[in-house]
Amino acid sequence: MHLILYSKPGCHLCIGLEEKLAQVTDPPFTLEVRDITTDDGWFAEYEYTIPVLTMLENGREIALPRFSPRASVAQVAQMLKKLSTT
């Protein structure tokens, strides 16, 4: 599974989600972090909604449900596991 996290420097919610994702080992995935300030299209689309997590599937990006900032690492892992089996 390949995940993409849209983020920007100084975003505490983004940092928190990235830290939680770094602790998830099951299911296995790769994480690509995209800084929205480096691309005008990303910035226009995600300026007010980051962090945004998407999954690449058959060459398409699929937006994943938003994680609560209060979600635990276990809850994040559980949601990813559910998504990886669908």
mmCIF file of C-alpha atoms in Angstrom:
data_model
loop_
_atom_site.group_PDB
_atom_site.id
_atom_site.type_symbol
_atom_site.label_atom_id
_atom_site.label_comp_id
_atom_site.label_asym_id
_atom_site.label_seq_id
_atom_site.Cartn_x
_atom_site.Cartn_y
_atom_site.Cartn_z
ATOM 1 C CA MET A 1 0.000 0.000 0.000
ATOM 2 C CA HIS A 2 1.296 3.465 -0.900
ATOM 3 C CA LEU A 3 0.002 6.397 1.149
ATOM 4 C CA ILE A 4 0.429 10.093 0.423
ATOM 5 C CA LEU A 5 0.220 12.659 3.207
ATOM 6 C CA TYR A 6 -0.436 16.239 2.121
ATOM 7 C CA SER A 7 1.150 18.503 4.700
ATOM 8 C CA LYS A 8 2.948 21.782 5.188
ATOM 9 C CA PRO A 9 5.732 22.958 7.471
ATOM 10 C CA GLY A 10 4.582 23.935 10.950
ATOM 11 C CA CYS A 11 1.246 22.083 10.756
ATOM 12 C CA HIS A 12 0.928 20.411 14.151
ATOM 13 C CA LEU A 13 -1.933 18.161 13.019
ATOM 14 C CA CYS A 14 0.174 17.000 10.067
ATOM 15 C CA ILE A 15 3.176 16.301 12.280
ATOM 16 C CA GLY A 16 0.991 14.362 14.711
ATOM 17 C CA LEU A 17 -0.476 12.174 11.979
ATOM 18 C CA GLU A 18 2.926 11.576 10.411
ATOM 19 C CA GLU A 19 4.330 10.514 13.798
ATOM 20 C CA LYS A 20 1.456 8.079 14.320
ATOM 21 C CA LEU A 21 1.867 6.638 10.832
ATOM 22 C CA ALA A 22 5.572 6.119 11.517
ATOM 23 C CA GLN A 23 4.626 3.814 14.398
ATOM 24 C CA VAL A 24 2.252 1.633 12.366
ATOM 25 C CA THR A 25 3.861 -1.603 11.179
ATOM 26 C CA ASP A 26 0.782 -3.613 10.191
ATOM 27 C CA PRO A 27 -0.372 -3.296 7.501
ATOM 28 C CA PRO A 28 2.896 -2.516 5.729
ATOM 29 C CA PHE A 29 2.871 0.628 3.606
ATOM 30 C CA THR A 30 5.099 3.277 2.140
ATOM 31 C CA LEU A 31 4.474 6.894 3.035
ATOM 32 C CA GLU A 32 5.134 9.827 0.753
ATOM 33 C CA VAL A 33 4.837 13.246 2.383
ATOM 34 C CA ARG A 34 3.970 16.081 0.014
ATOM 35 C CA ASP A 35 4.549 19.674 1.090
ATOM 36 C CA ILE A 36 1.620 21.629 -0.343
ATOM 37 C CA THR A 37 3.655 24.845 -0.329
ATOM 38 C CA THR A 38 5.824 23.434 -3.137
ATOM 39 C CA ASP A 39 2.993 23.024 -5.664
ATOM 40 C CA ASP A 40 0.302 25.578 -6.507
ATOM 41 C CA GLY A 41 -2.250 22.888 -7.354
ATOM 42 C CA TRP A 42 -1.766 21.047 -4.072
ATOM 43 C CA PHE A 43 -1.899 24.319 -2.166
ATOM 44 C CA ALA A 44 -5.151 25.396 -3.846
ATOM 45 C CA GLU A 45 -6.754 22.029 -3.168
ATOM 46 C CA TYR A 46 -5.557 21.335 0.382
ATOM 47 C CA GLU A 47 -4.772 24.727 1.957
ATOM 48 C CA TYR A 48 -7.653 24.539 4.434
ATOM 49 C CA THR A 49 -7.989 20.777 4.853
ATOM 50 C CA ILE A 50 -4.543 19.418 5.743
ATOM 51 C CA PRO A 51 -3.573 16.910 6.845
ATOM 52 C CA VAL A 52 -5.019 14.906 3.955
ATOM 53 C CA LEU A 53 -4.127 11.252 3.561
ATOM 54 C CA THR A 54 -4.663 9.480 0.255
ATOM 55 C CA MET A 55 -3.915 5.998 -1.038
ATOM 56 C CA LEU A 56 -2.664 5.134 -4.508
ATOM 57 C CA GLU A 57 -4.706 2.369 -6.080
ATOM 58 C CA ASN A 58 -4.316 1.393 -9.719
ATOM 59 C CA GLY A 59 -2.595 4.698 -10.440
ATOM 60 C CA ARG A 60 -5.388 6.791 -8.881
ATOM 61 C CA GLU A 61 -5.364 8.688 -5.613
ATOM 62 C CA ILE A 62 -8.216 7.851 -3.288
ATOM 63 C CA ALA A 63 -8.903 10.183 -0.376
ATOM 64 C CA LEU A 64 -9.006 8.351 2.937
ATOM 65 C CA PRO A 65 -11.289 9.274 5.817
ATOM 66 C CA ARG A 66 -9.915 11.965 8.087
ATOM 67 C CA PHE A 67 -8.322 10.761 11.293
ATOM 68 C CA SER A 68 -9.226 12.534 14.490
ATOM 69 C CA PRO A 69 -6.205 14.252 16.062
ATOM 70 C CA ARG A 70 -7.132 12.232 19.150
ATOM 71 C CA ALA A 71 -6.950 8.897 17.329
ATOM 72 C CA SER A 72 -4.415 6.542 18.828
ATOM 73 C CA VAL A 73 -1.741 4.727 16.860
ATOM 74 C CA ALA A 74 -3.816 1.550 17.294
ATOM 75 C CA GLN A 75 -6.893 3.251 15.837
ATOM 76 C CA VAL A 76 -4.915 4.547 12.857
ATOM 77 C CA ALA A 77 -3.478 1.060 12.288
ATOM 78 C CA GLN A 78 -6.929 -0.504 12.554
ATOM 79 C CA MET A 79 -8.368 1.863 9.923
ATOM 80 C CA LEU A 80 -5.438 1.251 7.566
ATOM 81 C CA LYS A 81 -5.790 -2.497 8.009
ATOM 82 C CA LYS A 82 -9.473 -2.262 7.150
ATOM 83 C CA LEU A 83 -8.683 -0.202 4.028
ATOM 84 C CA SER A 84 -5.945 -2.588 2.919
ATOM 85 C CA THR A 85 -8.384 -5.512 2.783
ATOM 86 C CA THR A 86 -11.050 -3.760 0.718
#
